[in-house]
Coordinates of C-alpha atoms in Angstrom, one line a residue:
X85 CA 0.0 0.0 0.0
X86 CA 2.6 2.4 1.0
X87 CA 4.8 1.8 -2.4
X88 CA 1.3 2.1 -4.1
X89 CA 1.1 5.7 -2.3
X90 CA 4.3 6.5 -3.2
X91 CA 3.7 5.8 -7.4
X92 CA 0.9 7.8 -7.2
X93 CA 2.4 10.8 -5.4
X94 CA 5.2 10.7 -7.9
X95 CA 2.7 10.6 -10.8
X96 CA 1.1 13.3 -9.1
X97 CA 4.4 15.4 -9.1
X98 CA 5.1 14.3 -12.5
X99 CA 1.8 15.3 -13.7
X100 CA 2.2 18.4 -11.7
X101 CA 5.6 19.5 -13.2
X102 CA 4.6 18.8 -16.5
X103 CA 1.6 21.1 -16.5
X104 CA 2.8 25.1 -16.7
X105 CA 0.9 28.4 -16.2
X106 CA 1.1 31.3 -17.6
X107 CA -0.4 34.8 -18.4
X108 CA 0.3 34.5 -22.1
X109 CA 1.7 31.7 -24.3
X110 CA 3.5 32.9 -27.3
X111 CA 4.5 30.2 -29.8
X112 CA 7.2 30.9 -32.0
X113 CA 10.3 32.2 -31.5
X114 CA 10.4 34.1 -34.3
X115 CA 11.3 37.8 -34.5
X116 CA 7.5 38.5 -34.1
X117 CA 7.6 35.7 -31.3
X118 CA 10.4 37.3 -28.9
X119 CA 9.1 40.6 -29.3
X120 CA 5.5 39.4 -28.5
X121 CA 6.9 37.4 -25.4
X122 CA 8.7 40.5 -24.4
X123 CA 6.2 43.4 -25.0
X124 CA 4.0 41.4 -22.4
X125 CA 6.3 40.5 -20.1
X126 CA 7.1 44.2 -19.9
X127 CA 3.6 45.5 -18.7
X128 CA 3.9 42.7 -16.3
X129 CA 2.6 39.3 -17.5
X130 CA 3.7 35.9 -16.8
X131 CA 5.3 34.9 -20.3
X132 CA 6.8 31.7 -21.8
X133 CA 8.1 31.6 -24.9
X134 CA 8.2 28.2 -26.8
X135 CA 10.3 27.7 -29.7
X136 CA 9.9 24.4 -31.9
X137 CA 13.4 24.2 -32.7
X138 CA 16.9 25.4 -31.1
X139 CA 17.3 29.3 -32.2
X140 CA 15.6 32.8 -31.2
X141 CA 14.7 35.2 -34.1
X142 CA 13.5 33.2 -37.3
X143 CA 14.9 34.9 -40.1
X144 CA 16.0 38.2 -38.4
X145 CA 18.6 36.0 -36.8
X146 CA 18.8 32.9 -39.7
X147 CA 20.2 34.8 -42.5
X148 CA 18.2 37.5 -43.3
X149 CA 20.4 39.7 -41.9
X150 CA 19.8 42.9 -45.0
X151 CA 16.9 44.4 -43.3
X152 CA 14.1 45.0 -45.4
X153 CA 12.7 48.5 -44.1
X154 CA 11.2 50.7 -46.7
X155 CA 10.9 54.1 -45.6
X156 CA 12.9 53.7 -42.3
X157 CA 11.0 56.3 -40.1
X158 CA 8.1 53.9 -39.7
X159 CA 9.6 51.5 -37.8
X160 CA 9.6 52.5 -34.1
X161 CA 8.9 51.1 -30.6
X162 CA 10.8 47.6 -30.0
X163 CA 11.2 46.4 -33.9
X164 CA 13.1 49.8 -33.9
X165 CA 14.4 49.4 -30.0
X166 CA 16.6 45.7 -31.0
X167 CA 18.0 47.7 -34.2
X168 CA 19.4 50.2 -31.6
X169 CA 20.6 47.4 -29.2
X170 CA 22.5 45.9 -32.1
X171 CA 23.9 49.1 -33.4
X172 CA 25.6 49.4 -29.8
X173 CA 27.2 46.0 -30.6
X174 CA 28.7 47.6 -33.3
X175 CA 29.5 50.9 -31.5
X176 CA 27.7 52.3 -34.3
X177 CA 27.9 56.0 -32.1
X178 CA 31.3 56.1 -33.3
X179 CA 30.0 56.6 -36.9
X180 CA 27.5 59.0 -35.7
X181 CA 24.6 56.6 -35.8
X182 CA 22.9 54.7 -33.7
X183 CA 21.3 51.8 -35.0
X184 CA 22.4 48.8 -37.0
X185 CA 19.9 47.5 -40.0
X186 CA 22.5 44.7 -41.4
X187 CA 24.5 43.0 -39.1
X188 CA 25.6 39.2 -38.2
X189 CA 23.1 36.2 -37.6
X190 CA 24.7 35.7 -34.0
X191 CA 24.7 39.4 -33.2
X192 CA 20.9 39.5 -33.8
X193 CA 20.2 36.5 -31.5
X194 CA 22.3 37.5 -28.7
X195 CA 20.3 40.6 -28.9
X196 CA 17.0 38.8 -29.1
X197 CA 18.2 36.3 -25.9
X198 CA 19.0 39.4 -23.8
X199 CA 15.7 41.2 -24.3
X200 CA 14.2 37.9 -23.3
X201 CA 16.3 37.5 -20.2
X202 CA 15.8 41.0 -19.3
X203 CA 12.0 40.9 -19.5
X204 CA 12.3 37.7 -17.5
X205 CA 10.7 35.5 -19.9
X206 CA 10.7 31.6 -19.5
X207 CA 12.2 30.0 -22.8
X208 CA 11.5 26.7 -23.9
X209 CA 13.9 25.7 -26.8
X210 CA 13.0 22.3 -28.7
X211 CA 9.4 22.3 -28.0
X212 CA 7.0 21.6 -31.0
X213 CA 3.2 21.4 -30.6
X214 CA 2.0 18.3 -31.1
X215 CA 0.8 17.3 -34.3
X216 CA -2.8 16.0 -33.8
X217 CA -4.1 17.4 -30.9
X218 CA -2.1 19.6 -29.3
X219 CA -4.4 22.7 -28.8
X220 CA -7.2 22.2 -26.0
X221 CA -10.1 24.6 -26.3
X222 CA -13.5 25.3 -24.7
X223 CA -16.2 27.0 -26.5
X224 CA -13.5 29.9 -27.8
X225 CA -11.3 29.6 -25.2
X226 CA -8.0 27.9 -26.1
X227 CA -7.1 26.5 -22.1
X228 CA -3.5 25.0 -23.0
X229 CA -1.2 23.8 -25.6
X230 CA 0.5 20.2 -25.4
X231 CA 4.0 19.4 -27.2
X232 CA 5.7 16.7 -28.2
X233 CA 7.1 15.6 -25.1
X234 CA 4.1 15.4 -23.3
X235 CA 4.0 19.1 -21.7
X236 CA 1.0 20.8 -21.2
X237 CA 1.2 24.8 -21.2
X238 CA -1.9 26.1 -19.8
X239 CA -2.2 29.8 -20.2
X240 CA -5.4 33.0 -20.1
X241 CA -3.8 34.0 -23.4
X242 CA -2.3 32.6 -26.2
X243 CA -0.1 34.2 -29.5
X244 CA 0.6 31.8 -32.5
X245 CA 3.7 33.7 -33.7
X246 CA 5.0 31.0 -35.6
X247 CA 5.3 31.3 -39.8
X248 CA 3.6 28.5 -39.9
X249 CA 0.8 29.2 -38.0
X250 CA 0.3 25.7 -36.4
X251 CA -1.5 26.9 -33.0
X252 CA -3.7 28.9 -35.3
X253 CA -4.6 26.3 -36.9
X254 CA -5.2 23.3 -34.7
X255 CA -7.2 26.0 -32.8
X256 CA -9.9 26.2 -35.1
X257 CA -9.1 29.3 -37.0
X258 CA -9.9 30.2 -40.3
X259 CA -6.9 30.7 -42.3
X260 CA -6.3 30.8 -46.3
X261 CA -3.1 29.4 -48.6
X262 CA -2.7 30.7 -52.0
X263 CA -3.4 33.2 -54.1
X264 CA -6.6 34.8 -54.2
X265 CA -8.5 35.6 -57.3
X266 CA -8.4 38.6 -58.6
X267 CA -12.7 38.8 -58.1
X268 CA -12.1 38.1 -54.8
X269 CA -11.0 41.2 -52.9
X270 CA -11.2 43.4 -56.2
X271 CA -7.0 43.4 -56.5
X272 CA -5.7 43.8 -59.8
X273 CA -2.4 42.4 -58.3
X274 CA -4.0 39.6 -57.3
X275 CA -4.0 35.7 -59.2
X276 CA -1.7 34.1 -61.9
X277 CA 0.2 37.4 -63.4
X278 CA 0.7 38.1 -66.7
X279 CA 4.4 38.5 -67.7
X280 CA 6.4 40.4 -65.4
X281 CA 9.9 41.5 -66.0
X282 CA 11.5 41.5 -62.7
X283 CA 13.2 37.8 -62.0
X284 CA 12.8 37.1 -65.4
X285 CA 14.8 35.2 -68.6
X286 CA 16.0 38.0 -70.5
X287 CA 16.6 35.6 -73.2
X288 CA 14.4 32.9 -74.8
X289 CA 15.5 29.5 -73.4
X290 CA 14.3 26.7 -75.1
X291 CA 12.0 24.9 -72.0
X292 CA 12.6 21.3 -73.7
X293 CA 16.4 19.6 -74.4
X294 CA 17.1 18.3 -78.1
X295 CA 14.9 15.4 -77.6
X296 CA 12.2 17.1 -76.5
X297 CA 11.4 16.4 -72.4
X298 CA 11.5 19.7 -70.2
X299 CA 14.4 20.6 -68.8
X300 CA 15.0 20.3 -64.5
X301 CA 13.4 22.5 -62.8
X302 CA 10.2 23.7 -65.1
X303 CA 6.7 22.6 -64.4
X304 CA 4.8 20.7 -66.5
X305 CA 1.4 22.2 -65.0
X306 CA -0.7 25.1 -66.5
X307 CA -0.1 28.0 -65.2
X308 CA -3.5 29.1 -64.8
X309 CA -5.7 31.7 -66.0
X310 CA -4.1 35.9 -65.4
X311 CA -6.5 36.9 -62.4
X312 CA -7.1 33.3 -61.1
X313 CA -6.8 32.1 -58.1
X314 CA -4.4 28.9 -57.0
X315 CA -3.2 27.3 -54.0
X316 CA 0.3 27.7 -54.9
X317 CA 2.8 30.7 -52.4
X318 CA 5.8 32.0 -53.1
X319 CA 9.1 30.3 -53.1
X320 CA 11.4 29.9 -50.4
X321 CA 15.0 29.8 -50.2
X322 CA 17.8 30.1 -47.4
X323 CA 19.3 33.4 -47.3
X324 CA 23.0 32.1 -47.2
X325 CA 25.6 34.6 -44.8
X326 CA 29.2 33.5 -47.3
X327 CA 32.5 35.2 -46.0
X328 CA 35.2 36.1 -48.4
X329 CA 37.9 35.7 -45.4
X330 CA 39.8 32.9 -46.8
X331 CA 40.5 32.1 -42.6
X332 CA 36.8 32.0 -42.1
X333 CA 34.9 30.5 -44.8
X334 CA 34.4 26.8 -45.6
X335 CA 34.5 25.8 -49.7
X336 CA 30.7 25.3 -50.8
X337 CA 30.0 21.3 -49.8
X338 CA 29.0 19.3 -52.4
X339 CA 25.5 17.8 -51.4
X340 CA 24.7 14.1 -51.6
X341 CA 23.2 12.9 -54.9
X342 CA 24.4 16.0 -57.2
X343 CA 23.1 15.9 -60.4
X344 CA 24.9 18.8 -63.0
X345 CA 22.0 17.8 -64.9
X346 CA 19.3 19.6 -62.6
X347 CA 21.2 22.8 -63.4
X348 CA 21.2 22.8 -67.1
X349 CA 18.5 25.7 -67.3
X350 CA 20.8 27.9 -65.6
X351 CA 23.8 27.0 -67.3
X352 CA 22.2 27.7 -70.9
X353 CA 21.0 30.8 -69.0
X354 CA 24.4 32.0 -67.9
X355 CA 26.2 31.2 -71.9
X356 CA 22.9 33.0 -73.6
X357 CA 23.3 36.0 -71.0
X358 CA 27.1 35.9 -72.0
X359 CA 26.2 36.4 -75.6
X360 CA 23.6 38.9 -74.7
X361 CA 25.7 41.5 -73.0
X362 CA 29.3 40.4 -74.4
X363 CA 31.3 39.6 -71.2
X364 CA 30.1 36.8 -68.5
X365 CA 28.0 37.9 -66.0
X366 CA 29.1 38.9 -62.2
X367 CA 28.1 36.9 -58.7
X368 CA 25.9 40.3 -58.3
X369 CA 23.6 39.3 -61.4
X370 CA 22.9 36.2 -59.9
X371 CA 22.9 36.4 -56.5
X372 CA 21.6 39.9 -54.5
X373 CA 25.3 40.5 -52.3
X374 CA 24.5 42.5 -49.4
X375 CA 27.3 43.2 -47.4
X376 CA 27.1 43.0 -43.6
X377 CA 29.9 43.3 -41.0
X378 CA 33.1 41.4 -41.0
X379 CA 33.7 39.9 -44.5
X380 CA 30.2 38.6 -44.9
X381 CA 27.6 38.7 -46.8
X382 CA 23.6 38.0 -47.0
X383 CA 23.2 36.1 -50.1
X384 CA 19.7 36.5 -51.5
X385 CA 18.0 35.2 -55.2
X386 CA 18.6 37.7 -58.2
X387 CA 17.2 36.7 -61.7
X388 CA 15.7 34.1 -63.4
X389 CA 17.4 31.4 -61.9
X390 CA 18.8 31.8 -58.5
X391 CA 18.7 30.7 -55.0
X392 CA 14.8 30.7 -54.7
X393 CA 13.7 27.2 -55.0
X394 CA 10.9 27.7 -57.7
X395 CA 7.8 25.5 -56.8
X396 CA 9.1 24.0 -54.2
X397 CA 7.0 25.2 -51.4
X398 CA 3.5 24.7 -52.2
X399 CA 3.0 21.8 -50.2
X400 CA 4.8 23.1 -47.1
X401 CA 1.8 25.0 -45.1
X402 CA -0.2 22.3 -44.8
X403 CA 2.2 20.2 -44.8
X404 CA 2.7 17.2 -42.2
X405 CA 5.4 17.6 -40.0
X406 CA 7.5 14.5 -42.1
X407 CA 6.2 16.7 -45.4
X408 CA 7.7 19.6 -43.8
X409 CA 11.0 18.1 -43.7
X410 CA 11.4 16.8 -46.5
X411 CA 10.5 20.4 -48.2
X412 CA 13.0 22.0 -46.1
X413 CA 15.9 19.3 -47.0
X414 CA 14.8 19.7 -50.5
X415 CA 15.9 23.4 -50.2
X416 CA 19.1 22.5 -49.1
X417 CA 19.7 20.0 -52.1
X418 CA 18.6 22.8 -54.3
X419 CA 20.9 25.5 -53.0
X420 CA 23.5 23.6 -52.1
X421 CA 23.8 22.2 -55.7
X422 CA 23.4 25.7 -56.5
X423 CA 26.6 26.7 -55.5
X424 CA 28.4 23.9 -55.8
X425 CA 27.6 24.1 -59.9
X426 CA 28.5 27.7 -59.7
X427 CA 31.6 27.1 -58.3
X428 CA 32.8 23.8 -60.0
X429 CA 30.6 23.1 -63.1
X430 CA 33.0 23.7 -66.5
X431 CA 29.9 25.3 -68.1
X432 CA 30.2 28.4 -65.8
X433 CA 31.9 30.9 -67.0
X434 CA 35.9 31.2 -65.7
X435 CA 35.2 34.5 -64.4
X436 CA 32.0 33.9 -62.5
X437 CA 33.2 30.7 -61.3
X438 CA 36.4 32.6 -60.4
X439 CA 34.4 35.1 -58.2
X440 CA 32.1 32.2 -56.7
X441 CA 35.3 30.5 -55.2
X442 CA 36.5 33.7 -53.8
X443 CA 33.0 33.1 -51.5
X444 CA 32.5 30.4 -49.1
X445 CA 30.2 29.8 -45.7
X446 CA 30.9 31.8 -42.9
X447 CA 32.7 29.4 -40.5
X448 CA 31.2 31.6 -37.5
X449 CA 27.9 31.3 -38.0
X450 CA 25.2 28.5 -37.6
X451 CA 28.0 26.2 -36.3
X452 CA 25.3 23.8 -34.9
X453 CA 24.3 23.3 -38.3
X454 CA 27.3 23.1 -40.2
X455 CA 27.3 26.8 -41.1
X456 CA 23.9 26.5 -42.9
X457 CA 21.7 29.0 -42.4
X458 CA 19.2 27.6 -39.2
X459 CA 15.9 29.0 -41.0
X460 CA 14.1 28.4 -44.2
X461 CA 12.7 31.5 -45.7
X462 CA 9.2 30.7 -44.8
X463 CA 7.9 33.7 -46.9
X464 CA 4.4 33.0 -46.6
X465 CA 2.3 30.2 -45.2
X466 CA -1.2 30.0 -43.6
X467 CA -2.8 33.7 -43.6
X468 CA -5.5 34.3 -40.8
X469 CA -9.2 35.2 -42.5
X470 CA -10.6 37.4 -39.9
X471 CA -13.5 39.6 -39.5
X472 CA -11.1 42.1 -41.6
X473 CA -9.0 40.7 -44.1
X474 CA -5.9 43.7 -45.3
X475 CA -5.9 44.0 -48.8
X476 CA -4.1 46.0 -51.6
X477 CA -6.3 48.8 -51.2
X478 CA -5.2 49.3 -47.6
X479 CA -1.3 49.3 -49.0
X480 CA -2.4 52.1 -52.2
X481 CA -5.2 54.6 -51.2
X482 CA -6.9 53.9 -47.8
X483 CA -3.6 54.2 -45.8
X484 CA -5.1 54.9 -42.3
X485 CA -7.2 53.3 -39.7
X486 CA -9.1 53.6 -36.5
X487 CA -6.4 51.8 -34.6
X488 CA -3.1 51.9 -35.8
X489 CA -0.6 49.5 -34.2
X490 CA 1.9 50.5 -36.6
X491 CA 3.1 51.2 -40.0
X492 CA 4.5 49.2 -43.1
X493 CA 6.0 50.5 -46.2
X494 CA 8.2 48.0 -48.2
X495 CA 6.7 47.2 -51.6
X496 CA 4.2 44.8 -52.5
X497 CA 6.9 42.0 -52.8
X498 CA 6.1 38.3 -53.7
X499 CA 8.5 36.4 -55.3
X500 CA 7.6 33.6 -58.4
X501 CA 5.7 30.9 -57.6
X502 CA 6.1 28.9 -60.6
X503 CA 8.5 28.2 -63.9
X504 CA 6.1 27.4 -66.5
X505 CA 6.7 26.8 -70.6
X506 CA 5.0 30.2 -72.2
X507 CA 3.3 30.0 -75.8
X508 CA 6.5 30.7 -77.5
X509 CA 7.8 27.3 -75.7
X510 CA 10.5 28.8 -73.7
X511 CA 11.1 28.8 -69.8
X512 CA 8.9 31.8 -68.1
X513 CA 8.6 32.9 -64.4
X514 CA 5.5 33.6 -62.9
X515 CA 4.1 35.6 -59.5
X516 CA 6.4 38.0 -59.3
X517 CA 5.2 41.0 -57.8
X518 CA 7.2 44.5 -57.3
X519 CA 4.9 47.5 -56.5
X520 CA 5.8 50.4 -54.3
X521 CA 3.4 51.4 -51.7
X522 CA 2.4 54.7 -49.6
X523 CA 3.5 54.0 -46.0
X524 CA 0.3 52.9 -44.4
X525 CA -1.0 52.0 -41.0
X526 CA -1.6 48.1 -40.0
X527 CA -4.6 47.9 -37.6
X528 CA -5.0 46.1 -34.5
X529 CA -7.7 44.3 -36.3
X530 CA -5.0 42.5 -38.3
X531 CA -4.3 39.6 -35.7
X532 CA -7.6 39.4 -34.5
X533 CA -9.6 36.1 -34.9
X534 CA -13.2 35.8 -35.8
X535 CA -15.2 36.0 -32.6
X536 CA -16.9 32.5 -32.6
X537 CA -13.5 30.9 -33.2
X538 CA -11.2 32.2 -30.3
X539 CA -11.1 35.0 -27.9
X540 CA -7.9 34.6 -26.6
X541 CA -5.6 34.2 -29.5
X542 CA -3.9 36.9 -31.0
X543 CA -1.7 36.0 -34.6
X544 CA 0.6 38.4 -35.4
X545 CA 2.5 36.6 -38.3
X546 CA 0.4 34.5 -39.9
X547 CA -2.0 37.9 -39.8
X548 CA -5.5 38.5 -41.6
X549 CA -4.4 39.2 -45.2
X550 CA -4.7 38.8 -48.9
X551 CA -1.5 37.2 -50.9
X552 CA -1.0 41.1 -52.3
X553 CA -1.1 42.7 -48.9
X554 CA 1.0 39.7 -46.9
X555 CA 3.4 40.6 -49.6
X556 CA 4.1 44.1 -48.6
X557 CA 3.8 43.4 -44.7
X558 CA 5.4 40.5 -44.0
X559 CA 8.6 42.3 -43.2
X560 CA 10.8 41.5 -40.0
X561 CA 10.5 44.4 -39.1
X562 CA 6.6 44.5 -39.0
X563 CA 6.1 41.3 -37.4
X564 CA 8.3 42.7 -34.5
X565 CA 5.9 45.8 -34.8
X566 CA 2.8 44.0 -34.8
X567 CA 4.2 41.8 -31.7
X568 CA 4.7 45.1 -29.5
X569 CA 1.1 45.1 -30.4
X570 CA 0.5 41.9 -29.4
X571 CA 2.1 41.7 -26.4
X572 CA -0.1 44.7 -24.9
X573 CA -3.3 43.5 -26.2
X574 CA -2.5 40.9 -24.4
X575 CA -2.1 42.0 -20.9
X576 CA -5.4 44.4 -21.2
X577 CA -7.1 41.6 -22.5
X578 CA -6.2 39.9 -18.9
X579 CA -6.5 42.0 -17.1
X580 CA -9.2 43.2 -18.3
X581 CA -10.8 39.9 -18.2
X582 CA -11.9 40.4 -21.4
X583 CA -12.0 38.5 -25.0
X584 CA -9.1 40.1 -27.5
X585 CA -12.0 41.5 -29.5
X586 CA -13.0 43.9 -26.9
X587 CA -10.3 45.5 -25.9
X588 CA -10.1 49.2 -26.1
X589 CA -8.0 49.8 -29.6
X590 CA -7.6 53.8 -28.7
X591 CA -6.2 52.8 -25.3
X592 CA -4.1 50.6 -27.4
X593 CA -2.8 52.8 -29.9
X594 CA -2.0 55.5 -26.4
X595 CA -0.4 52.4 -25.1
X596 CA 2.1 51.9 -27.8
X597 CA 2.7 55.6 -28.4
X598 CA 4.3 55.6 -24.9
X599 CA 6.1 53.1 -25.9
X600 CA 7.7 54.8 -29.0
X601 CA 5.1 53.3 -31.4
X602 CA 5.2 54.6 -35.1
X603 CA 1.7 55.4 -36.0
X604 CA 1.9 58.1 -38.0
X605 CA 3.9 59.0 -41.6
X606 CA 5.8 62.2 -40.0
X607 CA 9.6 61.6 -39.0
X608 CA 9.7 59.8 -35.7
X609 CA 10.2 61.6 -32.2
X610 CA 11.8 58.8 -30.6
X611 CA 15.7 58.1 -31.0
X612 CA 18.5 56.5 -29.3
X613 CA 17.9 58.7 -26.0
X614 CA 14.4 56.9 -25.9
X615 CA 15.4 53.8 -25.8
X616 CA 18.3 53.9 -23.7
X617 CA 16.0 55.5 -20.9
X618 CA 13.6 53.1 -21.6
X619 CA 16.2 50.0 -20.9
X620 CA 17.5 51.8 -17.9
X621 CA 13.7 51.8 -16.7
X622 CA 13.8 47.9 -16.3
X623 CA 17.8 48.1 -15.7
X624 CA 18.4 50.7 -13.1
X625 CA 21.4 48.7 -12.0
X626 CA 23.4 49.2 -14.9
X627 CA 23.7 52.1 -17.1
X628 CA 24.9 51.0 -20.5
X629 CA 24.5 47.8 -22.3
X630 CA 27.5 46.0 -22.8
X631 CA 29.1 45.7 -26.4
X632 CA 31.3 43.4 -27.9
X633 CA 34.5 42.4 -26.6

């Protein structure tokens, strides 16, 4: 009896310890994640933070490290506040700045881990939801979350900041994948595209070799009606941080299974482009070089036939978790065999090929992973459908709204979805999409949730949006902005005992314009001075942040 007491006590304990409260769950550590996690632990929640895999920041901190910001005077509160913190890593005062929009993948996330730690948020690293299953609800009320190991996370609030939007979904929400028809919302940007010019064979390549078959890397399927809808989204790739330090940079590895063969699009490209303009073309023309600190680079697609994975993601946001894997691993075939045709195929020009090899992985960063970059480019996934859905018109003429969280302003900016055979039989790219936009406000109504399907969940990545508008929000940046939002909403919303839908969205916007919120299209008032008061606020101990030895 007494060793039947003692199993159930420790079952009790284990139960115990394996169940967690908080004020607010945020899943995802993504930029939009941490930010979320630390914009409520700041106005005093209980936060935990759970991350599927091993790293903080997503793509702010897996290679992405070229900061897409538009107009820069619209970014402000925290998205603006971890620019300054890593700008003081770099002692960027001494160039008479302050903040730091391109920097290093390990700068970012030591950033990100601080602001965490500061905020006294509880991290959980390795922790995926589980598959089937894993989100507990009643009525509209998500109660808790369960991973994979068995954990139950029971919270009063709950943000799905992943890209994926898992929590989201397993939670009942309404959510879209694709592209939307052009009837649909009334977007002339919206569907199939009609030839676009941006990403795009500048010379007629044959689609089929000499016997006829398509050539690697071309779709077979119709491309679909101009204006129509599809369930297709916009490839992904890993934005690759190369060094040209010959002591820190590892030669390109050749990945298992290479075939020259899948390449032989791009190496008909690159002889064509040769004729075309009389000399071979440069690493620039075929990757986007962005330079960031210390011999590095953030490696990004340029052209018709570059590091984006074309059609390779279409199956990821639905995707199984096994499906998932194999999409990402695909990637890295893909760009692995990428470079390492670049840099060794005899096809490539001498020059180029020269240049290529003067390039290798950065031997500092992602050294968990081999020096590969720790994030796939997850450019778009699931989309929330709320009540409101954000569409081109709110990126072109109706630029404000009764409650502004924030501001975005980087263009409309999907990349191709497909490689198709046009009319003419050659190889054609299709989705692109490049339109500027008027800096325009994002409203709180972004992230909400329909009513009837949760009243405690906030989504401030995988947002309430068309394709066209996802394209021009789905910045770093904003996802950190929208997350300050979060974050606040959050803590009225419990302590207000109230459902996320009722909150007050004036008290909201006040909220985040103490906070150094960006809410209007005027140069900001906020600069360094804000934020350094604002860290000594929670940091009275200490008045500087340290930099790098």
């Amino acid at each position: 009896m007494q060793h039947m007491r003692t199993l159930l006590f420790l079952f009790a304990a284990a139960l115990c310890s394996a169940q967690q409260q908080y004020d607010l769950l945020v899943y995802g550590g993504t930029a939009g994640g941490v930010i979320t996690a630390v914009s409520g632990a700041r106005q005093g929640l209980k936060v935990a933070l759970l991350e599927p895999g091993r790293h903080l920041g997503g793509m702010a901190t897996g290679g992405l490290s070229r900061t897409d910001f538009g107009h820069k005077e619209v970014i402000g509160g925290y998205a603006l506040e971890f620019y300054w913190r890593v700008g003081l890593k770099y002692e960027m005062n001494r160039f008479a700045d302050e903040v730091a929009w391109f920097y290093e993948p390990h700068v970012g996330e030591q950033v990100f881990a601080e602001m965490l730690q500061e905020a006294h948020v509880e991290v959980h690293l390795g922790q995926r939801l589980r598959e089937r299953q894993g989100v507990a609800k009643t009525g509209a009320v998500v109660q808790s979350v369960t991973t994979e190991d068995g954990t139950v996370y029971r919270a009063r609030a709950f943000a799905d900041s992943s890209y994926e939007g898992d929590l989201m979904a397993q939670a009942g929400i309404h959510y879209a994948v694709g592209r939307e028809a052009i009837a649909q919302y009334q977007e002339s940007l919206a569907g199939v595209r009609d030839r676009t010019p941006k990403h795009q064979f500048l010379v007629p390549i044959s689609a089929r070799d000499e016997h006829g078959r398509l050539l690697p890397e071309i779709s077979s399927a119709p491309p679909g009606a101009v204006g129509s809808g599809d369930k297709k989204v916009q490839s992904y790739n890993f934005r690759m941080i190369l060094s040209d330090d010959p002591n820190n940079r590892v030669a390109f590895p050749k990945p298992p299974n290479y075939d020259p063969h899948r390449y032989e699009l791009l190496a008909r490209l690159l002889a064509a482009m040769t004729t075309k303009l009389g000399r071979p073309q440069i690493m620039q023309e075929v990757t986007l070089i962005a330079p960031i600190p210390h011999h590095k680079a953030d490696i990004n697609n340029q052209g018709a036939f570059s590091t984006d994975y074309i059609g390779g993601s279409w199956d990821y946001p639905d995707g199984s978790y096994a499906r998932r894997a194999e999409i990402w691993q695909a990637h890295v075939d893909y760009t692995k065999g990428y470079f390492y045709f670049l840099a060794h195929d005899p096809r490539v020009p001498k020059s180029l090929q020269d240049e290529v090899n003067t390039w290798g992985l950065a031997k500092d960063e992602f050294q968990d992973t081999r020096n590969w970059p720790n994030q796939l480019y997850i450019r778009e996934a699931r989309r929330m459908v709320g009540d409101f859905v954000m569409t081109q018109k709110d990126l072109q003429t109706e630029l404000t709204k009764p409650d502004p969280i924030g501001m975005g302003s980087y263009n409309s900016d999907s990349h191709n979805l497909q490689r198709i055979v046009n009319a003419e039989g050659n190889a054609e790219n299709e989705g692109d999409m490049q339109v500027p936009v008027k800096p325009y406000q994002i409203p709180y109504r972004v992230m909400i949730p329909k009513r009837a399907e949760a009243t405690n969940v906030l989504v401030p990545v995988c947002f309430s949006a068309s394709h066209v508008a996802y394209s021009s929000v789905r910045m770093e940046p904003q996802y950190m902005i929208i997350g300050q939002a979060a974050g606040v909403a959050a803590a009225m919303a419990v302590r207000e005992n109230k459902p996320v839908q009722d909150i007050d969205p004036l008290q909201l916007t006040a909220y985040l314009k103490e906070q150094g919120a960006v809410l209007e299209n005027r140069p900001p008032i906020t600069g360094p001075g804000f934020f350094h008061s604002l860290w000594q606020k929670f940091h009275p101990e200490e008045s500087r942040i340290r930099t790098l030895p």
